[in-house]
PDB file of C-alpha atoms in Angstrom:
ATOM      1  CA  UNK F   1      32.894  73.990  11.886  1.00  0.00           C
ATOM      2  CA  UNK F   2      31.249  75.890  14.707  1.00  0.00           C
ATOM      3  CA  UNK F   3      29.179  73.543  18.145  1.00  0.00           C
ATOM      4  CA  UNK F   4      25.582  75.058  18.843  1.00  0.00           C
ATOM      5  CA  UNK F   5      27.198  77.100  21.576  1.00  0.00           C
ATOM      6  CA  UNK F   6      29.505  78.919  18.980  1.00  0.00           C
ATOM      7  CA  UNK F   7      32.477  77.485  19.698  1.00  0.00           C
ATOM      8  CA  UNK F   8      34.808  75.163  17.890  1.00  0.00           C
ATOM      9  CA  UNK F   9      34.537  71.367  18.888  1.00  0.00           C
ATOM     10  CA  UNK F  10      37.452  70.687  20.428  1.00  0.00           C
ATOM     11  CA  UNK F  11      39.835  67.831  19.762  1.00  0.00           C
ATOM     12  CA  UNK F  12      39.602  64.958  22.669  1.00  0.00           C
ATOM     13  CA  UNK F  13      43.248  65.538  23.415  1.00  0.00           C
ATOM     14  CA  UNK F  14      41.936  64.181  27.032  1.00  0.00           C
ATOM     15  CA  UNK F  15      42.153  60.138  26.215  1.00  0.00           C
ATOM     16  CA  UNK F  16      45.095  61.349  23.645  1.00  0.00           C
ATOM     17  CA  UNK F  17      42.943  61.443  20.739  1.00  0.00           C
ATOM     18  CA  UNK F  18      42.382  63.389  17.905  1.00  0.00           C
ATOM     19  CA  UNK F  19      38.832  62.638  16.899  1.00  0.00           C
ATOM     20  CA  UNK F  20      36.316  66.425  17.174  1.00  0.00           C
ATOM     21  CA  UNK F  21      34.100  66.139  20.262  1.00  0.00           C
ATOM     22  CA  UNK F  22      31.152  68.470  20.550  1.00  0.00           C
ATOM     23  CA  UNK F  23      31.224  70.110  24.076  1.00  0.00           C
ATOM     24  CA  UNK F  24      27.808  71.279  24.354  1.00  0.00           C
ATOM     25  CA  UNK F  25      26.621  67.475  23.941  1.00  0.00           C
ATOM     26  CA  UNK F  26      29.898  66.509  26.344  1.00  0.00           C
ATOM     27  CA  UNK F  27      28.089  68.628  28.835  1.00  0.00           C
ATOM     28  CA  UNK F  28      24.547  67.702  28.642  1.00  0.00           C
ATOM     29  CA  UNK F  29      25.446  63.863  28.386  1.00  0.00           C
ATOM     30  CA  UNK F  30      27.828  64.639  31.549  1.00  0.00           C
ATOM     31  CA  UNK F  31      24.706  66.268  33.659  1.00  0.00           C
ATOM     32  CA  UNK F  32      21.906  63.126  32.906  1.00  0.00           C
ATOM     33  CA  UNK F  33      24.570  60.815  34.076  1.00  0.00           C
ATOM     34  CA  UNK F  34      25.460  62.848  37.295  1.00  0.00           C
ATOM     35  CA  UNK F  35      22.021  62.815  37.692  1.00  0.00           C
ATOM     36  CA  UNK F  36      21.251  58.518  36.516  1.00  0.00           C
ATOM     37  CA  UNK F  37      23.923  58.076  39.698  1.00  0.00           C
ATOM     38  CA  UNK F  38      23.966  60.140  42.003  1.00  0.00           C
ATOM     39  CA  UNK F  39      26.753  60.617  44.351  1.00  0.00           C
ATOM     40  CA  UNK F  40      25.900  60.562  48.377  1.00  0.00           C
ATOM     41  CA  UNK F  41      28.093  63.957  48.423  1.00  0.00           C
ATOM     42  CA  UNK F  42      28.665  66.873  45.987  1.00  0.00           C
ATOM     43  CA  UNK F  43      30.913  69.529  46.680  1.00  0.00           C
ATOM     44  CA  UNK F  44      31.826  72.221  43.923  1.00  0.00           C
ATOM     45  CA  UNK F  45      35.063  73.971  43.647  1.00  0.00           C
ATOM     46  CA  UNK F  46      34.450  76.328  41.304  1.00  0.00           C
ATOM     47  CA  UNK F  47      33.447  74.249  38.347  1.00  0.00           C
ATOM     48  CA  UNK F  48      35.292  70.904  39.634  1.00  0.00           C
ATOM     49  CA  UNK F  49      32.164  68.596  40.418  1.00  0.00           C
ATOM     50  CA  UNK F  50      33.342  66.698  43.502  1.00  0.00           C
ATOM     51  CA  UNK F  51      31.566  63.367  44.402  1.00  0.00           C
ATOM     52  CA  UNK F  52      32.169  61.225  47.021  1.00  0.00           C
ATOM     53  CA  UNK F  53      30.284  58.117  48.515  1.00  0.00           C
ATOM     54  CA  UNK F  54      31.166  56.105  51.717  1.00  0.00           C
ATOM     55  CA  UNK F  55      29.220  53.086  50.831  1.00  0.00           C
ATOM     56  CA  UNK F  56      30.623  52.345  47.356  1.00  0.00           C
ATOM     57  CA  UNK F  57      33.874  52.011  46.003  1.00  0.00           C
ATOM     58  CA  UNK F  58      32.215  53.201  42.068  1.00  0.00           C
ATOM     59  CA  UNK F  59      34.897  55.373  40.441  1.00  0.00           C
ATOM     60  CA  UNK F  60      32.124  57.597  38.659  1.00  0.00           C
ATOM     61  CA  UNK F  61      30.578  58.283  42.651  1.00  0.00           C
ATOM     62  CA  UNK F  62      34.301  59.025  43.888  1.00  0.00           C
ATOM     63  CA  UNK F  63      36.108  61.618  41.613  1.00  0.00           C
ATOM     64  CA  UNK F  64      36.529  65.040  40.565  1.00  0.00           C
ATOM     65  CA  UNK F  65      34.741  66.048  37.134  1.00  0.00           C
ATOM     66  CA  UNK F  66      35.912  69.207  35.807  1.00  0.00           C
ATOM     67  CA  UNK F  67      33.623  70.948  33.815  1.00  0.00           C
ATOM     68  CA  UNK F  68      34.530  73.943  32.317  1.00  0.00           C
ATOM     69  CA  UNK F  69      38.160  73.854  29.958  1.00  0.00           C
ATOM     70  CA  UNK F  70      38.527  77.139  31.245  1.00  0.00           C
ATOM     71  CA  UNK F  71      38.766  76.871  34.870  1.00  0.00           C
ATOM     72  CA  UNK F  72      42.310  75.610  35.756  1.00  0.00           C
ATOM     73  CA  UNK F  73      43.120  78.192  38.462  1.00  0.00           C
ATOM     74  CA  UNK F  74      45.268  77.258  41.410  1.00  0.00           C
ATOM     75  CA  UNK F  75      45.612  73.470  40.461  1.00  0.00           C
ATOM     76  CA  UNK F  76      48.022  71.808  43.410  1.00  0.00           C
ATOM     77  CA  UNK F  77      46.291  74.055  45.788  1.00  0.00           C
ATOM     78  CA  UNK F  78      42.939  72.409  44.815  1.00  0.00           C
ATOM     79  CA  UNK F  79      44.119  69.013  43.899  1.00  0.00           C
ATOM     80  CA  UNK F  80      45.203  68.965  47.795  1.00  0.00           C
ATOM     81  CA  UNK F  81      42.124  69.847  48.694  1.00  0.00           C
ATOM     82  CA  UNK F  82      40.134  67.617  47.075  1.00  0.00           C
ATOM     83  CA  UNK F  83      42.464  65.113  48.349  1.00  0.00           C
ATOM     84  CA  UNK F  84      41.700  65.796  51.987  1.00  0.00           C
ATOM     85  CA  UNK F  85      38.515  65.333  51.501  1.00  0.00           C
ATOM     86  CA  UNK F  86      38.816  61.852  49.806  1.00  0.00           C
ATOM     87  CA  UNK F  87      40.974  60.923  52.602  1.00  0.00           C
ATOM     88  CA  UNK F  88      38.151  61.874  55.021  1.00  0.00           C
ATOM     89  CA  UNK F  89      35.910  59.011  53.014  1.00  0.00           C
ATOM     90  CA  UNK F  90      39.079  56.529  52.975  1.00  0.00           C
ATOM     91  CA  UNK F  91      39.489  57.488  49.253  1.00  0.00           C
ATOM     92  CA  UNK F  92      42.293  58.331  47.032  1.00  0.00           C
ATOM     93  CA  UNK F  93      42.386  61.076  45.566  1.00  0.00           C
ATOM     94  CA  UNK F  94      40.426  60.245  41.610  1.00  0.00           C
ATOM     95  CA  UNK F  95      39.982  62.825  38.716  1.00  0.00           C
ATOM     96  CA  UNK F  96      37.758  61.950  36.069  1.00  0.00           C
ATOM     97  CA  UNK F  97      39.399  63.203  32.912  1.00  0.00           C
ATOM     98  CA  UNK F  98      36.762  63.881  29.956  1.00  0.00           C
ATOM     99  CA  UNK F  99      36.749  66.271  27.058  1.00  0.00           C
ATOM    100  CA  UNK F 100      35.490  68.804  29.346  1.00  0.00           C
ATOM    101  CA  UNK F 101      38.892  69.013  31.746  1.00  0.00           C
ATOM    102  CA  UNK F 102      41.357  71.911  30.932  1.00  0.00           C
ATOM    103  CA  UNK F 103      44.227  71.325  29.410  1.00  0.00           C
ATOM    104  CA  UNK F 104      46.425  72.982  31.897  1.00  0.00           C
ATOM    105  CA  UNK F 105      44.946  70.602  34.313  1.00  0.00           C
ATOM    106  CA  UNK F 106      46.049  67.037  32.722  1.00  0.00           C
ATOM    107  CA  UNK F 107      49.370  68.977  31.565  1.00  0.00           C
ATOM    108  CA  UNK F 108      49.860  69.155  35.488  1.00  0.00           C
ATOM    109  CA  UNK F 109      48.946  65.236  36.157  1.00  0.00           C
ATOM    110  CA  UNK F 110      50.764  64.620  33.095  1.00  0.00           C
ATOM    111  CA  UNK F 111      54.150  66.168  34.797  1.00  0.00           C
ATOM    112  CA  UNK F 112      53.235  64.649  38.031  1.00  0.00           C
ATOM    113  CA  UNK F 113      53.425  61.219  36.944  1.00  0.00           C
ATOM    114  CA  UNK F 114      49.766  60.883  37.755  1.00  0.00           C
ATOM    115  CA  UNK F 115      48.254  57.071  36.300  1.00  0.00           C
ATOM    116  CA  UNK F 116      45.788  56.528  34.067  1.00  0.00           C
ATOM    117  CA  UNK F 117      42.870  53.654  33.985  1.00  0.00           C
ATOM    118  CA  UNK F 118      39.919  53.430  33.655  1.00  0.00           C
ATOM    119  CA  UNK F 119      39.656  54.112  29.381  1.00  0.00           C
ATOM    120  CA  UNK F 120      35.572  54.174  29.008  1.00  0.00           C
ATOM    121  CA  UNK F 121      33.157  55.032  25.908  1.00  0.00           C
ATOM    122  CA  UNK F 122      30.460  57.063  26.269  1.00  0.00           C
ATOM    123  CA  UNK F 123      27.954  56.252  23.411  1.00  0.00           C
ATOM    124  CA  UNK F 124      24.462  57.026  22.077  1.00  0.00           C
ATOM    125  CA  UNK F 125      21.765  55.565  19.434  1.00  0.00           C
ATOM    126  CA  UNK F 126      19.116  57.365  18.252  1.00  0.00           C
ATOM    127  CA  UNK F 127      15.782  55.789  19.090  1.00  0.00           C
ATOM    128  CA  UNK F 128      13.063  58.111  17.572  1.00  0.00           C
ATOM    129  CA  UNK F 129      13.177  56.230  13.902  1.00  0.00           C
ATOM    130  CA  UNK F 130      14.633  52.735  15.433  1.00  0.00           C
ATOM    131  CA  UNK F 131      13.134  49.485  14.208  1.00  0.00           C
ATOM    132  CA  UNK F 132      12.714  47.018  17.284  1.00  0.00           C
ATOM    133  CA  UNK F 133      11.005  43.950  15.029  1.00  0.00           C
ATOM    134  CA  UNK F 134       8.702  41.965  16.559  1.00  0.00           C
ATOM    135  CA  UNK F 135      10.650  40.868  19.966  1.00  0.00           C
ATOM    136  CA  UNK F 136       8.619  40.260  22.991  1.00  0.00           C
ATOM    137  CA  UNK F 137       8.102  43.346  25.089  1.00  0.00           C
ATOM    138  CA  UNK F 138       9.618  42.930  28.933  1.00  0.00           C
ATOM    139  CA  UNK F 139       8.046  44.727  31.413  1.00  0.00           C
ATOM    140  CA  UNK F 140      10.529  46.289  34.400  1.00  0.00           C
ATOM    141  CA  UNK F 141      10.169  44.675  38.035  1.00  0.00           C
ATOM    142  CA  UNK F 142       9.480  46.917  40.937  1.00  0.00           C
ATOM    143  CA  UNK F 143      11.383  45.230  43.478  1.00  0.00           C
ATOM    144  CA  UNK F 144      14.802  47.021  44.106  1.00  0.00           C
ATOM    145  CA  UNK F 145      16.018  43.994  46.391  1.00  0.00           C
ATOM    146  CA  UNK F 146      15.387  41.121  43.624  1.00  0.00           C
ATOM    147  CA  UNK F 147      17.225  43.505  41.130  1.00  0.00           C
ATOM    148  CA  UNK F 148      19.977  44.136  43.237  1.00  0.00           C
ATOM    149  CA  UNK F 149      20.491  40.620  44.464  1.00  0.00           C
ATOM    150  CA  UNK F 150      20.645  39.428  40.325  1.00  0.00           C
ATOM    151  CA  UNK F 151      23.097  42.221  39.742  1.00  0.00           C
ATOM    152  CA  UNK F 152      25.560  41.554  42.550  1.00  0.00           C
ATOM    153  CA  UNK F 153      25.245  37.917  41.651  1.00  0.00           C
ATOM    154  CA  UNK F 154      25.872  38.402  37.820  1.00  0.00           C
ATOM    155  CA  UNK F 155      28.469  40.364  38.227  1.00  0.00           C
ATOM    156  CA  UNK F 156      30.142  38.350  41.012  1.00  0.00           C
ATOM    157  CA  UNK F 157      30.150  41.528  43.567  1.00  0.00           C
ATOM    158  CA  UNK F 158      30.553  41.319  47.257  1.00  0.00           C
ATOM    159  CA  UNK F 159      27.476  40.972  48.859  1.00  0.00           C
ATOM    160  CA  UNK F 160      28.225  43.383  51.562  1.00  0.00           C
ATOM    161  CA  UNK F 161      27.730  45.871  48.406  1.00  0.00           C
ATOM    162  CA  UNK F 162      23.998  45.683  48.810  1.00  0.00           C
ATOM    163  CA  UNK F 163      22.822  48.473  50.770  1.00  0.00           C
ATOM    164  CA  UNK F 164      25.146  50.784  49.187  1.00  0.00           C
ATOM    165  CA  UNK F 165      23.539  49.779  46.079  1.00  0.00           C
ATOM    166  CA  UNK F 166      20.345  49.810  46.741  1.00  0.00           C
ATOM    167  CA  UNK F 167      20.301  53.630  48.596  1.00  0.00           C
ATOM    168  CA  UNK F 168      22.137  54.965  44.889  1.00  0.00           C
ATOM    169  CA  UNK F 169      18.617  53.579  43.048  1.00  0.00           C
ATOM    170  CA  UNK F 170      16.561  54.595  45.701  1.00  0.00           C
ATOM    171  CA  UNK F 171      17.986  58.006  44.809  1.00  0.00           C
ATOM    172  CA  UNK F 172      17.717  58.552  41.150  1.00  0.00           C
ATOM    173  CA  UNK F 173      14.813  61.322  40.687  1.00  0.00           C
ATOM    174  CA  UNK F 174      14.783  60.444  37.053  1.00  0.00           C
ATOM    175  CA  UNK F 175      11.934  57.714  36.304  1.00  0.00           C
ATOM    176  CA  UNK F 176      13.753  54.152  36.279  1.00  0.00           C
ATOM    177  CA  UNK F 177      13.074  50.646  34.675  1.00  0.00           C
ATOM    178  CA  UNK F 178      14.902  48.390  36.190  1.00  0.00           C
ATOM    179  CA  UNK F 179      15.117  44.763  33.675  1.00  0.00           C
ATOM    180  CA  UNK F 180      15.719  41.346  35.181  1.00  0.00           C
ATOM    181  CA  UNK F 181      16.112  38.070  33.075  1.00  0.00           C
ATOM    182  CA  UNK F 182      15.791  35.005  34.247  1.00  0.00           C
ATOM    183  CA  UNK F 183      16.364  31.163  33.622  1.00  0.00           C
ATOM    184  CA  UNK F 184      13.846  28.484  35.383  1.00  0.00           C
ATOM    185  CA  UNK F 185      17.147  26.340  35.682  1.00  0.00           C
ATOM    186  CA  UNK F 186      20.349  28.705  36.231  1.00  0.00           C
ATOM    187  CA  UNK F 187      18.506  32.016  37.910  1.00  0.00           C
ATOM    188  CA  UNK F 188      18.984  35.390  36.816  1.00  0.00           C
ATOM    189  CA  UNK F 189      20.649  35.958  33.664  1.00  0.00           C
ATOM    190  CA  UNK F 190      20.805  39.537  32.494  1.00  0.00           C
ATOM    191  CA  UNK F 191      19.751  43.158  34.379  1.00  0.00           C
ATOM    192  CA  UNK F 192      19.896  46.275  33.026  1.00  0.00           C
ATOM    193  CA  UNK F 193      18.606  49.790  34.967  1.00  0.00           C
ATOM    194  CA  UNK F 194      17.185  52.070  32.379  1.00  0.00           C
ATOM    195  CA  UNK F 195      17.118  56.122  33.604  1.00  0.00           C
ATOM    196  CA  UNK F 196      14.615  58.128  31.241  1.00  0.00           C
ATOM    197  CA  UNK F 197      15.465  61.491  31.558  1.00  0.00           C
ATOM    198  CA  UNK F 198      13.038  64.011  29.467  1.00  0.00           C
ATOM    199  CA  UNK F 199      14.133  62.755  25.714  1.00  0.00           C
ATOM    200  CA  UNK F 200      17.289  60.763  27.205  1.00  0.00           C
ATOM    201  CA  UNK F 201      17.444  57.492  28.505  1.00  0.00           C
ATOM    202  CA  UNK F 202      20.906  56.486  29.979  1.00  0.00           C
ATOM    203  CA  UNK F 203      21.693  52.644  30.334  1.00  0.00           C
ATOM    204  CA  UNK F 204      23.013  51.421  33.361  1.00  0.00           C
ATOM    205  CA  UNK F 205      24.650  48.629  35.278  1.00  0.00           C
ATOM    206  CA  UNK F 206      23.684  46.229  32.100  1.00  0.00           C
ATOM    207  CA  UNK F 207      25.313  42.906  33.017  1.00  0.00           C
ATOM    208  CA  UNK F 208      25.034  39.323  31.316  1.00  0.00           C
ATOM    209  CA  UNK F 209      26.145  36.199  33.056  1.00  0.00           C
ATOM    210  CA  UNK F 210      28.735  34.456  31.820  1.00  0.00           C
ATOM    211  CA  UNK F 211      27.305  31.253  31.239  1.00  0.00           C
ATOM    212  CA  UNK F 212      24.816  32.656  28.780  1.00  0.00           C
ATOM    213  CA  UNK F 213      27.106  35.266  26.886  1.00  0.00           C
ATOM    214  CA  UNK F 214      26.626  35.205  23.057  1.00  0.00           C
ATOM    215  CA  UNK F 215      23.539  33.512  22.514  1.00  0.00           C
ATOM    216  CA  UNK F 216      21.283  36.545  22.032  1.00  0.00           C
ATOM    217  CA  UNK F 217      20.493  37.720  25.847  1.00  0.00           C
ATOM    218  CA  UNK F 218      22.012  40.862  25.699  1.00  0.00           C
ATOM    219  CA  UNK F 219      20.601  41.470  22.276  1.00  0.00           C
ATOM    220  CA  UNK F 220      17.101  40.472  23.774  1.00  0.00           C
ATOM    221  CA  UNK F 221      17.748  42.083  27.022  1.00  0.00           C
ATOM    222  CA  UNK F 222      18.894  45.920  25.300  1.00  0.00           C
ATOM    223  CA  UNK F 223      16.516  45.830  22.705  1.00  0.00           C
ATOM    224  CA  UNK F 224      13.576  45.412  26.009  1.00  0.00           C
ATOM    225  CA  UNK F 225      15.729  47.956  27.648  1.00  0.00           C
ATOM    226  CA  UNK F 226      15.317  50.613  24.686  1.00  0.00           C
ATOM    227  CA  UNK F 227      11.676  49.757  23.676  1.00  0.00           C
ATOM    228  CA  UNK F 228      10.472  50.573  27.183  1.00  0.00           C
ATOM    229  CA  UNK F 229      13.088  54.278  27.164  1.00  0.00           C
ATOM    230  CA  UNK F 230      10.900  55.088  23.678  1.00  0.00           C
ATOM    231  CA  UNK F 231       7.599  54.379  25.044  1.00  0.00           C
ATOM    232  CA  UNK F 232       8.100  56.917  27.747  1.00  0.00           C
ATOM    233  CA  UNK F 233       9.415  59.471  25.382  1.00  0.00           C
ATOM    234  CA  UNK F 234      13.338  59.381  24.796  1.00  0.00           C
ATOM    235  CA  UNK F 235      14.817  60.262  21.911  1.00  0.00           C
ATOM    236  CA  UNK F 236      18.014  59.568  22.542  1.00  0.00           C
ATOM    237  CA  UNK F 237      19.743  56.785  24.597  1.00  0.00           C
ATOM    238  CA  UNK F 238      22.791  56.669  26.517  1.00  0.00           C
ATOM    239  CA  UNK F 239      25.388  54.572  28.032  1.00  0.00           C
ATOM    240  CA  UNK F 240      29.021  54.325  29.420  1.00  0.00           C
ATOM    241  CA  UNK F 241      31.427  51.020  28.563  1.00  0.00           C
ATOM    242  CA  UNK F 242      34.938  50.474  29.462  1.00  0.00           C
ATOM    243  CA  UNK F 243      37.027  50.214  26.194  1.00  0.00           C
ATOM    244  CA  UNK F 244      38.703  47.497  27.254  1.00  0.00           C
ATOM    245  CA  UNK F 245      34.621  45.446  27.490  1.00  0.00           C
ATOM    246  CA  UNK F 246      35.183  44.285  23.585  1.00  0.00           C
ATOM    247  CA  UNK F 247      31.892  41.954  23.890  1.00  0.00           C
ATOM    248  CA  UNK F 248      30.064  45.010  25.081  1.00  0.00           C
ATOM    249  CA  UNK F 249      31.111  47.268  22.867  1.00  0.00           C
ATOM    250  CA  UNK F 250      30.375  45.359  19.892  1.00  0.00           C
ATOM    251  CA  UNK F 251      27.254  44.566  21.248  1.00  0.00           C
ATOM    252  CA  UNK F 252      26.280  47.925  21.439  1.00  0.00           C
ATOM    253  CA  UNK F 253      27.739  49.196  18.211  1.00  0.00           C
ATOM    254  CA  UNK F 254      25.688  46.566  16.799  1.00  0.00           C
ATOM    255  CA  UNK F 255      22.376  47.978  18.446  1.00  0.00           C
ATOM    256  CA  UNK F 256      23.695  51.476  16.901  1.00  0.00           C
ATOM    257  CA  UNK F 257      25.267  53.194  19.378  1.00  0.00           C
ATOM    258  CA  UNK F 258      27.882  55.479  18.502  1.00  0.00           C
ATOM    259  CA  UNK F 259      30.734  56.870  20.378  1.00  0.00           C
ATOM    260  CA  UNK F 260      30.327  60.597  21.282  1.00  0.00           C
ATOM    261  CA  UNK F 261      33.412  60.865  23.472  1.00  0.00           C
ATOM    262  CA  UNK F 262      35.849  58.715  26.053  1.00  0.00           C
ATOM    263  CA  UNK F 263      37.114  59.679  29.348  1.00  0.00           C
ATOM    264  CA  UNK F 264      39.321  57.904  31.999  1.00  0.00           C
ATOM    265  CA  UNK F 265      40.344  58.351  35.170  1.00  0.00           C
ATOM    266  CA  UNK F 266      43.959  59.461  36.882  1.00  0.00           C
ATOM    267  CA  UNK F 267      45.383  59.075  40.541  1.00  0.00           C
ATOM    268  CA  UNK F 268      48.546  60.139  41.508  1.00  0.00           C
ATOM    269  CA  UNK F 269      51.412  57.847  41.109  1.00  0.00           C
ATOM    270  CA  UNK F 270      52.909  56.290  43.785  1.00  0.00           C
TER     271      UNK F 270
END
């Protein structure tokens, strides 16, 4: 079995695993979500994608993405460099391990006692033959504050995390629907930022408040997510969980979404 690029897909030996990952898809999934949250800095070393951001502590804004399995050249040499530069933003030093990072490269962290955290699924559902049923259809809000404020209160984030937030959605070029719930009584309930990107539509920063978890918000809240990503032309949607999120993920799988690949991240150990 042969990927559309005419190579093999390659086992995901990067989270230890032995399931086939298709590297062309790796890469194209890889590039809409660079692009769904965007990093105030981007440096390349060759094909290491380094992204930093002073504002906000994200792990996916502040790590190195290889992105090419062939490109493991001079690997302590640029691992210290990298590192000097994440010192410069108060940082430590954060490689994003995916399919897509050479094998010589987490044979080197491996040795080096680097840790590991961070286990995440990156899944997609098909949307062009999905059935929605006849659930209400949620228009997005245009205020970036109101969203932002609901987020950081779901989620139970320091408030001081505002502006940060707010300049990464001011600068997503892709068209974005951003999805608020709310309850007369308790507030907001449920956000989700939808980035539609050509025939993809990536789901981000999709957050339910506790107090209303598994009673059908989520449900209601993706399904509004993905019916507004069709009717501006995806195909395809996106999204990134953390492994260790059971309730999400089963959410999810439930909606369809299947996993394409994982990735996690690695620091060296102390």
């Amino acid at each position: 079995m042969t990927s559309n690029d005419g190579q093999p897909p390659m086992t995901d030996a990067a989270v230890g695993e032995t399931t086939m990952v298709d590297l062309p898809s790796v890469r194209r999934l890889e590039a809409v979500g660079f692009r769904a949250w965007p990093a105030a800095s981007v440096h390349y070393d060759g094909s290491w994608l380094i992204r930093l951001t002073a504002g906000h502590a994200s792990k996916r804004l502040n790590s190195v993405n290889p992105l090419d399995p062939s490109d493991y050249r001079d690997i302590p040499l640029r691992l210290e460099k990298a590192g000097k530069r994440f010192a410069d933003y108060g940082r430590p030093l954060t490689v994003r391990q995916t399919p897509l990072t050479p094998p010589q490269l987490i044979a080197y962290m491996d040795n080096e006692g680097w840790d590991a955290f961070g286990h995440s699924l990156v899944l997609t559902a098909d949307l062009a033959e999905r059935e929605f049923g006849d659930g209400i259809d949620h228009l997005p809000i245009k205020d970036i504050g109101r969203f932002v404020d609901a987020r950081i209160l779901i989620g139970r984030e320091e408030p001081r995390t505002k502006p940060a937030l707010t300049e990464i959605i001011n600068a997503i070029r892709p068209e974005c629907g951003l999805f608020l719930f709310e309850d007369l009584e308790i507030g907001p309930t449920a956000v989700s930022l939808v980035v539609q990107d050509n025939d993809l539509a990536g789901i981000m920063q999709f957050a339910v408040a506790e107090g209303v978890r598994r009673k059908g918000v989520g449900s209601a809240l993706l399904d509004a997510s993905l019916r507004w990503a069709r009717l501006k032309g995806a195909k395809k949607a996106w999204l990134q969980v953390e492994a260790e999120n059971e309730a999400a993920v089963e959410l999810y799988r439930k909606a369809g979404f299947a996993e394409v690949y994982r990735y996690l991240y690695r620091t060296p150990g102390a």
